[in-house]
């Protein structure tokens, strides 16, 4: 399972848990879950590549910033992504390089779901569980 929605967390928000065998896969699945909140990803073709590079002291802050940038790109450039290639390195904090593939929002062709406004800090966390990572994220719609 890559991610699942948490039904009874909030009324005006969407909550999800995402999973990954490693931290890179966790971030990819968080990006996919966020995108899935906004659009039917099967309809989003990976025609446009956008690179995101970020640094942060804490891995949680890096994930928060990454998801916030995806929302920012949606709002400013009108892009939604359906594929993510991510590399995270740890050296004096954490750095992320993500190639995000998607396309322009087409209101005629895409099944749009929710207009995500922001990532919240409510319940936000990353945990290592046995042999995988889990992130809990709540987004404001």
mmCIF file of N, CA and C in Angstrom:
data_model
loop_
_atom_site.group_PDB
_atom_site.id
_atom_site.type_symbol
_atom_site.label_atom_id
_atom_site.label_comp_id
_atom_site.label_asym_id
_atom_site.label_seq_id
_atom_site.Cartn_x
_atom_site.Cartn_y
_atom_site.Cartn_z
ATOM 1 N N UNK A 1 0.850 -1.177 0.000
ATOM 2 C CA UNK A 1 0.000 0.000 0.000
ATOM 3 C C UNK A 1 0.892 1.235 0.000
ATOM 4 N N UNK A 2 0.624 2.156 -0.919
ATOM 5 C CA UNK A 2 1.407 3.383 -1.024
ATOM 6 C C UNK A 2 0.892 4.457 -0.086
ATOM 7 N N UNK A 3 -0.443 4.589 0.003
ATOM 8 C CA UNK A 3 -1.062 5.571 0.890
ATOM 9 C C UNK A 3 -2.521 5.210 1.092
ATOM 10 N N UNK A 4 -3.117 5.806 2.150
ATOM 11 C CA UNK A 4 -4.540 5.618 2.399
ATOM 12 C C UNK A 4 -5.078 6.886 3.040
ATOM 13 N N UNK A 5 -6.372 7.146 2.806
ATOM 14 C CA UNK A 5 -7.011 8.317 3.376
ATOM 15 C C UNK A 5 -7.558 7.979 4.759
ATOM 16 N N UNK A 6 -7.489 8.946 5.649
ATOM 17 C CA UNK A 6 -8.012 8.813 7.001
ATOM 18 C C UNK A 6 -9.331 9.571 7.039
ATOM 19 N N UNK A 7 -10.419 8.849 7.186
ATOM 20 C CA UNK A 7 -11.754 9.412 7.010
ATOM 21 C C UNK A 7 -12.222 10.362 8.102
ATOM 22 N N UNK A 8 -12.049 10.037 9.347
ATOM 23 C CA UNK A 8 -12.690 10.786 10.428
ATOM 24 C C UNK A 8 -11.752 11.732 11.166
ATOM 25 N N UNK A 9 -10.836 12.353 10.447
ATOM 26 C CA UNK A 9 -9.877 13.234 11.098
ATOM 27 C C UNK A 9 -10.367 14.680 11.120
ATOM 28 N N UNK A 10 -10.888 15.159 10.004
ATOM 29 C CA UNK A 10 -11.318 16.552 9.932
ATOM 30 C C UNK A 10 -12.392 16.703 8.867
ATOM 31 N N UNK A 11 -13.220 17.716 9.032
ATOM 32 C CA UNK A 11 -14.324 17.935 8.094
ATOM 33 C C UNK A 11 -13.870 18.779 6.901
ATOM 34 N N UNK A 12 -13.140 19.850 7.126
ATOM 35 C CA UNK A 12 -12.716 20.744 6.046
ATOM 36 C C UNK A 12 -11.294 20.441 5.585
ATOM 37 N N UNK A 13 -10.790 19.298 5.957
ATOM 38 C CA UNK A 13 -9.440 18.899 5.594
ATOM 39 C C UNK A 13 -9.462 17.485 5.036
ATOM 40 N N UNK A 14 -8.361 17.113 4.424
ATOM 41 C CA UNK A 14 -8.158 15.732 3.986
ATOM 42 C C UNK A 14 -6.903 15.228 4.680
ATOM 43 N N UNK A 15 -7.003 14.056 5.270
ATOM 44 C CA UNK A 15 -5.850 13.444 5.938
ATOM 45 C C UNK A 15 -5.469 12.178 5.190
ATOM 46 N N UNK A 16 -4.157 11.933 5.112
ATOM 47 C CA UNK A 16 -3.690 10.680 4.530
ATOM 48 C C UNK A 16 -2.444 10.195 5.242
ATOM 49 N N UNK A 17 -2.229 8.907 5.141
ATOM 50 C CA UNK A 17 -0.975 8.288 5.547
ATOM 51 C C UNK A 17 -0.318 7.781 4.286
ATOM 52 N N UNK A 18 0.980 7.991 4.178
ATOM 53 C CA UNK A 18 1.742 7.467 3.044
ATOM 54 C C UNK A 18 2.865 6.604 3.609
ATOM 55 N N UNK A 19 3.308 5.646 2.804
ATOM 56 C CA UNK A 19 4.280 4.667 3.257
ATOM 57 C C UNK A 19 5.420 4.552 2.252
ATOM 58 N N UNK A 20 6.560 4.103 2.730
ATOM 59 C CA UNK A 20 7.693 3.874 1.837
ATOM 60 C C UNK A 20 8.704 2.965 2.478
ATOM 61 N N UNK A 21 9.326 2.150 1.660
ATOM 62 C CA UNK A 21 10.393 1.258 2.141
ATOM 63 C C UNK A 21 11.617 2.072 2.569
ATOM 64 N N UNK A 22 11.804 3.225 1.922
ATOM 65 C CA UNK A 22 12.870 4.146 2.314
ATOM 66 C C UNK A 22 12.300 5.564 2.270
ATOM 67 N N UNK A 23 13.110 6.521 2.638
ATOM 68 C CA UNK A 23 12.617 7.893 2.748
ATOM 69 C C UNK A 23 12.281 8.481 1.380
ATOM 70 N N UNK A 24 13.030 8.087 0.334
ATOM 71 C CA UNK A 24 12.726 8.563 -1.018
ATOM 72 C C UNK A 24 11.345 8.089 -1.458
ATOM 73 N N UNK A 25 11.055 6.802 -1.244
ATOM 74 C CA UNK A 25 9.753 6.263 -1.621
ATOM 75 C C UNK A 25 8.636 6.901 -0.795
ATOM 76 N N UNK A 26 8.907 7.189 0.459
ATOM 77 C CA UNK A 26 7.914 7.866 1.298
ATOM 78 C C UNK A 26 7.542 9.222 0.708
ATOM 79 N N UNK A 27 8.526 10.013 0.311
ATOM 80 C CA UNK A 27 8.265 11.330 -0.264
ATOM 81 C C UNK A 27 7.512 11.198 -1.592
ATOM 82 N N UNK A 28 7.895 10.231 -2.415
ATOM 83 C CA UNK A 28 7.185 9.991 -3.683
ATOM 84 C C UNK A 28 5.720 9.695 -3.406
ATOM 85 N N UNK A 29 5.457 8.802 -2.463
ATOM 86 C CA UNK A 29 4.075 8.418 -2.175
ATOM 87 C C UNK A 29 3.284 9.544 -1.522
ATOM 88 N N UNK A 30 3.951 10.413 -0.759
ATOM 89 C CA UNK A 30 3.277 11.605 -0.229
ATOM 90 C C UNK A 30 2.894 12.543 -1.379
ATOM 91 N N UNK A 31 3.791 12.719 -2.338
ATOM 92 C CA UNK A 31 3.476 13.537 -3.504
ATOM 93 C C UNK A 31 2.307 12.970 -4.289
ATOM 94 N N UNK A 32 2.286 11.644 -4.469
ATOM 95 C CA UNK A 32 1.185 10.996 -5.185
ATOM 96 C C UNK A 32 -0.131 11.148 -4.432
ATOM 97 N N UNK A 33 -0.096 10.970 -3.119
ATOM 98 C CA UNK A 33 -1.312 11.104 -2.318
ATOM 99 C C UNK A 33 -1.845 12.533 -2.395
ATOM 100 N N UNK A 34 -0.947 13.514 -2.306
ATOM 101 C CA UNK A 34 -1.362 14.910 -2.398
ATOM 102 C C UNK A 34 -1.996 15.192 -3.758
ATOM 103 N N UNK A 35 -1.351 14.740 -4.815
ATOM 104 C CA UNK A 35 -1.893 14.949 -6.161
ATOM 105 C C UNK A 35 -3.242 14.263 -6.313
ATOM 106 N N UNK A 36 -3.359 13.049 -5.775
ATOM 107 C CA UNK A 36 -4.606 12.297 -5.876
ATOM 108 C C UNK A 36 -5.759 13.019 -5.165
ATOM 109 N N UNK A 37 -5.443 13.804 -4.144
ATOM 110 C CA UNK A 37 -6.474 14.623 -3.483
ATOM 111 C C UNK A 37 -7.056 15.644 -4.445
ATOM 112 N N UNK A 38 -6.229 16.084 -5.409
ATOM 113 C CA UNK A 38 -6.594 17.204 -6.261
ATOM 114 C C UNK A 38 -7.164 16.799 -7.616
ATOM 115 N N UNK A 39 -6.763 15.628 -8.130
ATOM 116 C CA UNK A 39 -7.112 15.267 -9.508
ATOM 117 C C UNK A 39 -7.038 13.753 -9.681
ATOM 118 N N UNK A 40 -7.754 13.255 -10.679
ATOM 119 C CA UNK A 40 -7.596 11.858 -11.077
ATOM 120 C C UNK A 40 -6.251 11.759 -11.796
ATOM 121 N N UNK A 41 -5.258 11.214 -11.127
ATOM 122 C CA UNK A 41 -3.896 11.198 -11.664
ATOM 123 C C UNK A 41 -3.760 10.406 -12.958
ATOM 124 N N UNK A 42 -4.636 9.453 -13.194
ATOM 125 C CA UNK A 42 -4.566 8.669 -14.427
ATOM 126 C C UNK A 42 -4.746 9.554 -15.653
ATOM 127 N N UNK A 43 -5.352 10.709 -15.473
ATOM 128 C CA UNK A 43 -5.595 11.628 -16.580
ATOM 129 C C UNK A 43 -4.462 12.635 -16.773
ATOM 130 N N UNK A 44 -3.526 12.708 -15.825
ATOM 131 C CA UNK A 44 -2.437 13.686 -15.896
ATOM 132 C C UNK A 44 -1.234 13.039 -16.589
ATOM 133 N N UNK A 45 -0.951 13.508 -17.793
ATOM 134 C CA UNK A 45 0.172 12.978 -18.572
ATOM 135 C C UNK A 45 1.475 13.615 -18.101
ATOM 136 N N UNK A 46 2.568 12.841 -18.054
ATOM 137 C CA UNK A 46 3.860 13.386 -17.603
ATOM 138 C C UNK A 46 4.595 14.134 -18.715
ATOM 139 N N UNK A 47 3.976 15.195 -19.235
ATOM 140 C CA UNK A 47 4.528 15.929 -20.381
ATOM 141 C C UNK A 47 5.510 17.030 -20.000
ATOM 142 N N UNK A 48 5.374 17.575 -18.807
ATOM 143 C CA UNK A 48 6.210 18.698 -18.380
ATOM 144 C C UNK A 48 7.017 18.271 -17.158
ATOM 145 N N UNK A 49 8.312 18.592 -17.176
ATOM 146 C CA UNK A 49 9.198 18.265 -16.044
ATOM 147 C C UNK A 49 9.517 19.550 -15.284
ATOM 148 N N UNK A 50 9.376 19.476 -13.986
ATOM 149 C CA UNK A 50 9.719 20.596 -13.103
ATOM 150 C C UNK A 50 10.625 20.032 -12.009
ATOM 151 N N UNK A 51 11.742 20.684 -11.746
ATOM 152 C CA UNK A 51 12.676 20.221 -10.717
ATOM 153 C C UNK A 51 12.520 21.079 -9.462
ATOM 154 N N UNK A 52 12.449 20.379 -8.328
ATOM 155 C CA UNK A 52 12.361 21.047 -7.030
ATOM 156 C C UNK A 52 13.602 20.666 -6.228
ATOM 157 N N UNK A 53 14.296 21.661 -5.697
ATOM 158 C CA UNK A 53 15.461 21.430 -4.836
ATOM 159 C C UNK A 53 15.235 22.169 -3.527
ATOM 160 N N UNK A 54 15.355 21.440 -2.423
ATOM 161 C CA UNK A 54 15.110 22.013 -1.099
ATOM 162 C C UNK A 54 16.134 21.501 -0.104
ATOM 163 N N UNK A 55 16.335 22.265 0.963
ATOM 164 C CA UNK A 55 17.180 21.852 2.084
ATOM 165 C C UNK A 55 16.459 22.174 3.381
ATOM 166 N N UNK A 56 16.706 21.332 4.384
ATOM 167 C CA UNK A 56 16.118 21.580 5.695
ATOM 168 C C UNK A 56 16.923 20.837 6.753
ATOM 169 N N UNK A 57 16.851 21.345 7.961
ATOM 170 C CA UNK A 57 17.537 20.695 9.084
ATOM 171 C C UNK A 57 16.869 19.391 9.483
ATOM 172 N N UNK A 58 15.532 19.352 9.398
ATOM 173 C CA UNK A 58 14.773 18.175 9.837
ATOM 174 C C UNK A 58 14.029 17.559 8.661
ATOM 175 N N UNK A 59 13.916 16.244 8.664
ATOM 176 C CA UNK A 59 13.242 15.529 7.585
ATOM 177 C C UNK A 59 11.758 15.897 7.527
ATOM 178 N N UNK A 60 11.136 16.123 8.681
ATOM 179 C CA UNK A 60 9.731 16.526 8.708
ATOM 180 C C UNK A 60 9.535 17.879 8.020
ATOM 181 N N UNK A 61 10.429 18.807 8.281
ATOM 182 C CA UNK A 61 10.337 20.125 7.649
ATOM 183 C C UNK A 61 10.547 20.016 6.137
ATOM 184 N N UNK A 62 11.424 19.110 5.728
ATOM 185 C CA UNK A 62 11.666 18.908 4.301
ATOM 186 C C UNK A 62 10.405 18.391 3.608
ATOM 187 N N UNK A 63 9.715 17.440 4.232
ATOM 188 C CA UNK A 63 8.482 16.919 3.650
ATOM 189 C C UNK A 63 7.413 18.010 3.598
ATOM 190 N N UNK A 64 7.264 18.749 4.675
ATOM 191 C CA UNK A 64 6.297 19.852 4.717
ATOM 192 C C UNK A 64 6.570 20.853 3.589
ATOM 193 N N UNK A 65 7.833 21.231 3.438
ATOM 194 C CA UNK A 65 8.204 22.197 2.399
ATOM 195 C C UNK A 65 7.967 21.624 0.999
ATOM 196 N N UNK A 66 8.306 20.358 0.788
ATOM 197 C CA UNK A 66 8.115 19.710 -0.506
ATOM 198 C C UNK A 66 6.638 19.720 -0.908
ATOM 199 N N UNK A 67 5.780 19.298 -0.010
ATOM 200 C CA UNK A 67 4.349 19.272 -0.314
ATOM 201 C C UNK A 67 3.802 20.683 -0.520
ATOM 202 N N UNK A 68 4.300 21.638 0.241
ATOM 203 C CA UNK A 68 3.873 23.034 0.085
ATOM 204 C C UNK A 68 4.279 23.593 -1.273
ATOM 205 N N UNK A 69 5.452 23.209 -1.756
ATOM 206 C CA UNK A 69 5.900 23.668 -3.075
ATOM 207 C C UNK A 69 5.028 23.074 -4.177
ATOM 208 N N UNK A 70 4.624 21.815 -4.026
ATOM 209 C CA UNK A 70 3.717 21.210 -5.015
ATOM 210 C C UNK A 70 2.417 22.017 -5.107
ATOM 211 N N UNK A 71 1.891 22.413 -3.960
ATOM 212 C CA UNK A 71 0.663 23.222 -3.939
ATOM 213 C C UNK A 71 0.921 24.595 -4.559
ATOM 214 N N UNK A 72 2.053 25.185 -4.238
ATOM 215 C CA UNK A 72 2.422 26.497 -4.788
ATOM 216 C C UNK A 72 2.513 26.439 -6.318
ATOM 217 N N UNK A 73 3.152 25.391 -6.844
ATOM 218 C CA UNK A 73 3.284 25.231 -8.300
ATOM 219 C C UNK A 73 1.903 25.056 -8.942
ATOM 220 N N UNK A 74 1.032 24.304 -8.273
ATOM 221 C CA UNK A 74 -0.344 24.149 -8.777
ATOM 222 C C UNK A 74 -1.018 25.514 -8.874
ATOM 223 N N UNK A 75 -0.864 26.330 -7.834
ATOM 224 C CA UNK A 75 -1.540 27.630 -7.778
ATOM 225 C C UNK A 75 -0.921 28.673 -8.705
ATOM 226 N N UNK A 76 0.386 28.664 -8.879
ATOM 227 C CA UNK A 76 1.051 29.713 -9.655
ATOM 228 C C UNK A 76 1.274 29.330 -11.118
ATOM 229 N N UNK A 77 1.641 28.079 -11.368
ATOM 230 C CA UNK A 77 1.951 27.638 -12.735
ATOM 231 C C UNK A 77 0.828 26.817 -13.361
ATOM 232 N N UNK A 78 -0.168 26.441 -12.561
ATOM 233 C CA UNK A 78 -1.263 25.631 -13.080
ATOM 234 C C UNK A 78 -0.825 24.238 -13.480
ATOM 235 N N UNK A 79 0.142 23.671 -12.756
ATOM 236 C CA UNK A 79 0.668 22.336 -13.057
ATOM 237 C C UNK A 79 0.255 21.339 -11.981
ATOM 238 N N UNK A 80 -0.074 20.142 -12.415
ATOM 239 C CA UNK A 80 -0.298 19.009 -11.522
ATOM 240 C C UNK A 80 0.624 17.885 -11.958
ATOM 241 N N UNK A 81 1.116 17.111 -11.000
ATOM 242 C CA UNK A 81 2.100 16.072 -11.298
ATOM 243 C C UNK A 81 1.533 14.676 -11.071
ATOM 244 N N UNK A 82 1.974 13.749 -11.914
ATOM 245 C CA UNK A 82 1.544 12.358 -11.784
ATOM 246 C C UNK A 82 2.713 11.403 -11.576
ATOM 247 N N UNK A 83 3.934 11.938 -11.596
ATOM 248 C CA UNK A 83 5.122 11.096 -11.405
ATOM 249 C C UNK A 83 6.186 11.927 -10.700
ATOM 250 N N UNK A 84 6.856 11.289 -9.756
ATOM 251 C CA UNK A 84 7.919 11.945 -8.993
ATOM 252 C C UNK A 84 9.154 11.047 -8.939
ATOM 253 N N UNK A 85 10.321 11.612 -9.258
ATOM 254 C CA UNK A 85 11.610 10.944 -9.037
ATOM 255 C C UNK A 85 12.334 11.779 -7.989
ATOM 256 N N UNK A 86 12.636 11.164 -6.839
ATOM 257 C CA UNK A 86 13.144 11.930 -5.699
ATOM 258 C C UNK A 86 14.422 11.307 -5.162
ATOM 259 N N UNK A 87 15.361 12.174 -4.836
ATOM 260 C CA UNK A 87 16.593 11.768 -4.174
ATOM 261 C C UNK A 87 16.805 12.671 -2.961
ATOM 262 N N UNK A 88 16.920 12.044 -1.788
ATOM 263 C CA UNK A 88 17.156 12.783 -0.547
ATOM 264 C C UNK A 88 18.495 12.353 0.015
ATOM 265 N N UNK A 89 19.287 13.337 0.382
ATOM 266 C CA UNK A 89 20.602 13.063 0.970
ATOM 267 C C UNK A 89 20.664 13.718 2.345
ATOM 268 N N UNK A 90 21.372 13.042 3.250
ATOM 269 C CA UNK A 90 21.552 13.580 4.603
ATOM 270 C C UNK A 90 23.008 13.952 4.794
ATOM 271 N N UNK A 91 23.258 15.234 4.964
ATOM 272 C CA UNK A 91 24.592 15.763 5.245
ATOM 273 C C UNK A 91 24.401 17.155 5.804
ATOM 274 N N UNK A 92 24.648 17.319 7.099
ATOM 275 C CA UNK A 92 24.387 18.589 7.778
ATOM 276 C C UNK A 92 22.948 19.019 7.500
ATOM 277 N N UNK A 93 22.021 18.161 7.811
ATOM 278 C CA UNK A 93 20.620 18.380 7.491
ATOM 279 C C UNK A 93 20.234 17.484 6.323
ATOM 280 N N UNK A 94 19.186 17.854 5.637
ATOM 281 C CA UNK A 94 18.666 17.038 4.540
ATOM 282 C C UNK A 94 18.508 17.903 3.296
ATOM 283 N N UNK A 95 18.796 17.296 2.138
ATOM 284 C CA UNK A 95 18.569 17.982 0.872
ATOM 285 C C UNK A 95 17.738 17.076 -0.026
ATOM 286 N N UNK A 96 16.868 17.699 -0.790
ATOM 287 C CA UNK A 96 15.966 16.988 -1.685
ATOM 288 C C UNK A 96 16.132 17.527 -3.094
ATOM 289 N N UNK A 97 16.227 16.608 -4.043
ATOM 290 C CA UNK A 97 16.138 16.938 -5.462
ATOM 291 C C UNK A 97 15.024 16.082 -6.023
ATOM 292 N N UNK A 98 14.006 16.727 -6.579
ATOM 293 C CA UNK A 98 12.843 16.016 -7.100
ATOM 294 C C UNK A 98 12.572 16.466 -8.530
ATOM 295 N N UNK A 99 12.477 15.500 -9.422
ATOM 296 C CA UNK A 99 11.982 15.755 -10.764
ATOM 297 C C UNK A 99 10.507 15.370 -10.746
ATOM 298 N N UNK A 100 9.664 16.337 -11.035
ATOM 299 C CA UNK A 100 8.209 16.149 -10.993
ATOM 300 C C UNK A 100 7.691 16.239 -12.424
ATOM 301 N N UNK A 101 6.882 15.268 -12.812
ATOM 302 C CA UNK A 101 6.387 15.192 -14.177
ATOM 303 C C UNK A 101 4.870 15.306 -14.175
ATOM 304 N N UNK A 102 4.359 16.191 -15.008
ATOM 305 C CA UNK A 102 2.920 16.372 -15.063
ATOM 306 C C UNK A 102 2.518 17.217 -16.237
ATOM 307 N N UNK A 103 1.405 17.933 -16.076
ATOM 308 C CA UNK A 103 0.877 18.719 -17.176
ATOM 309 C C UNK A 103 0.048 19.881 -16.631
ATOM 310 N N UNK A 104 -0.274 20.793 -17.519
ATOM 311 C CA UNK A 104 -1.107 21.947 -17.173
ATOM 312 C C UNK A 104 -2.515 21.485 -16.790
ATOM 313 N N UNK A 105 -3.126 22.213 -15.882
ATOM 314 C CA UNK A 105 -4.509 21.933 -15.496
ATOM 315 C C UNK A 105 -5.410 22.267 -16.684
ATOM 316 N N UNK A 106 -6.190 21.288 -17.088
ATOM 317 C CA UNK A 106 -7.156 21.467 -18.168
ATOM 318 C C UNK A 106 -8.533 21.169 -17.596
ATOM 319 N N UNK A 107 -9.282 22.230 -17.351
ATOM 320 C CA UNK A 107 -10.579 22.092 -16.696
ATOM 321 C C UNK A 107 -11.588 21.312 -17.540
ATOM 322 N N UNK A 108 -11.342 21.232 -18.844
ATOM 323 C CA UNK A 108 -12.237 20.503 -19.745
ATOM 324 C C UNK A 108 -11.963 18.999 -19.729
ATOM 325 N N UNK A 109 -10.702 18.621 -19.529
ATOM 326 C CA UNK A 109 -10.311 17.221 -19.689
ATOM 327 C C UNK A 109 -10.036 16.476 -18.386
ATOM 328 N N UNK A 110 -9.720 17.194 -17.322
ATOM 329 C CA UNK A 110 -9.322 16.542 -16.079
ATOM 330 C C UNK A 110 -10.485 16.449 -15.090
ATOM 331 N N UNK A 111 -10.529 15.349 -14.380
ATOM 332 C CA UNK A 111 -11.466 15.186 -13.269
ATOM 333 C C UNK A 111 -10.810 15.795 -12.032
ATOM 334 N N UNK A 112 -11.112 17.074 -11.790
ATOM 335 C CA UNK A 112 -10.547 17.760 -10.628
ATOM 336 C C UNK A 112 -11.357 17.392 -9.396
ATOM 337 N N UNK A 113 -10.664 17.212 -8.262
ATOM 338 C CA UNK A 113 -11.326 16.748 -7.042
ATOM 339 C C UNK A 113 -11.427 17.855 -6.000
ATOM 340 N N UNK A 114 -10.324 18.226 -5.391
ATOM 341 C CA UNK A 114 -10.311 19.229 -4.324
ATOM 342 C C UNK A 114 -9.244 20.265 -4.617
ATOM 343 N N UNK A 115 -9.516 21.497 -4.242
ATOM 344 C CA UNK A 115 -8.521 22.555 -4.376
ATOM 345 C C UNK A 115 -7.773 22.651 -3.049
ATOM 346 N N UNK A 116 -6.664 21.946 -2.957
ATOM 347 C CA UNK A 116 -5.872 21.943 -1.727
ATOM 348 C C UNK A 116 -5.219 23.307 -1.566
ATOM 349 N N UNK A 117 -5.405 23.887 -0.383
ATOM 350 C CA UNK A 117 -4.886 25.227 -0.088
ATOM 351 C C UNK A 117 -3.515 25.195 0.580
ATOM 352 N N UNK A 118 -3.330 24.228 1.515
ATOM 353 C CA UNK A 118 -2.088 24.215 2.292
ATOM 354 C C UNK A 118 -1.928 22.894 3.037
ATOM 355 N N UNK A 119 -0.689 22.608 3.388
ATOM 356 C CA UNK A 119 -0.379 21.516 4.295
ATOM 357 C C UNK A 119 -0.512 22.079 5.708
ATOM 358 N N UNK A 120 -1.091 21.319 6.616
ATOM 359 C CA UNK A 120 -1.207 21.791 8.000
ATOM 360 C C UNK A 120 -0.209 21.037 8.882
ATOM 361 N N UNK A 121 0.010 21.550 10.060
ATOM 362 C CA UNK A 121 0.872 20.872 11.032
ATOM 363 C C UNK A 121 0.076 19.912 11.915
ATOM 364 N N UNK A 122 -1.245 19.936 11.781
ATOM 365 C CA UNK A 122 -2.094 19.052 12.582
ATOM 366 C C UNK A 122 -1.771 17.600 12.264
ATOM 367 N N UNK A 123 -1.345 16.853 13.252
ATOM 368 C CA UNK A 123 -1.024 15.421 13.151
ATOM 369 C C UNK A 123 0.177 15.127 12.245
ATOM 370 N N UNK A 124 0.854 16.145 11.742
ATOM 371 C CA UNK A 124 1.944 15.953 10.780
ATOM 372 C C UNK A 124 3.117 15.233 11.450
ATOM 373 N N UNK A 125 3.522 14.105 10.857
ATOM 374 C CA UNK A 125 4.675 13.390 11.410
ATOM 375 C C UNK A 125 5.211 12.371 10.416
ATOM 376 N N UNK A 126 6.467 12.010 10.643
ATOM 377 C CA UNK A 126 7.110 10.899 9.941
ATOM 378 C C UNK A 126 7.575 9.930 11.014
ATOM 379 N N UNK A 127 7.280 8.655 10.818
ATOM 380 C CA UNK A 127 7.692 7.611 11.761
ATOM 381 C C UNK A 127 8.357 6.476 11.008
ATOM 382 N N UNK A 128 9.324 5.861 11.670
ATOM 383 C CA UNK A 128 9.903 4.616 11.160
ATOM 384 C C UNK A 128 9.198 3.488 11.875
ATOM 385 N N UNK A 129 8.565 2.600 11.106
ATOM 386 C CA UNK A 129 7.845 1.453 11.660
ATOM 387 C C UNK A 129 8.451 0.178 11.100
ATOM 388 N N UNK A 130 9.058 -0.599 11.955
ATOM 389 C CA UNK A 130 9.681 -1.858 11.536
ATOM 390 C C UNK A 130 10.545 -1.637 10.307
ATOM 391 N N UNK A 131 10.087 -2.097 9.144
ATOM 392 C CA UNK A 131 10.936 -2.008 7.946
ATOM 393 C C UNK A 131 10.412 -1.002 6.924
ATOM 394 N N UNK A 132 9.615 -0.017 7.365
ATOM 395 C CA UNK A 132 9.125 1.009 6.449
ATOM 396 C C UNK A 132 8.922 2.325 7.184
ATOM 397 N N UNK A 133 8.746 3.365 6.386
ATOM 398 C CA UNK A 133 8.454 4.690 6.913
ATOM 399 C C UNK A 133 6.970 4.995 6.699
ATOM 400 N N UNK A 134 6.424 5.820 7.599
ATOM 401 C CA UNK A 134 5.037 6.245 7.480
ATOM 402 C C UNK A 134 4.960 7.737 7.770
ATOM 403 N N UNK A 135 4.230 8.452 6.920
ATOM 404 C CA UNK A 135 3.971 9.877 7.141
ATOM 405 C C UNK A 135 2.472 10.088 7.288
ATOM 406 N N UNK A 136 2.093 10.929 8.222
ATOM 407 C CA UNK A 136 0.706 11.337 8.377
ATOM 408 C C UNK A 136 0.631 12.817 8.014
ATOM 409 N N UNK A 137 -0.289 13.141 7.091
ATOM 410 C CA UNK A 137 -0.388 14.510 6.561
ATOM 411 C C UNK A 137 -1.855 14.910 6.520
ATOM 412 N N UNK A 138 -2.129 16.145 6.936
ATOM 413 C CA UNK A 138 -3.465 16.732 6.809
ATOM 414 C C UNK A 138 -3.326 17.988 5.959
ATOM 415 N N UNK A 139 -4.188 18.078 4.924
ATOM 416 C CA UNK A 139 -4.162 19.248 4.055
ATOM 417 C C UNK A 139 -5.488 19.991 4.164
ATOM 418 N N UNK A 140 -5.404 21.301 4.067
ATOM 419 C CA UNK A 140 -6.578 22.166 4.125
ATOM 420 C C UNK A 140 -7.146 22.329 2.724
ATOM 421 N N UNK A 141 -8.462 22.116 2.616
ATOM 422 C CA UNK A 141 -9.111 22.283 1.297
ATOM 423 C C UNK A 141 -10.123 23.424 1.354
#
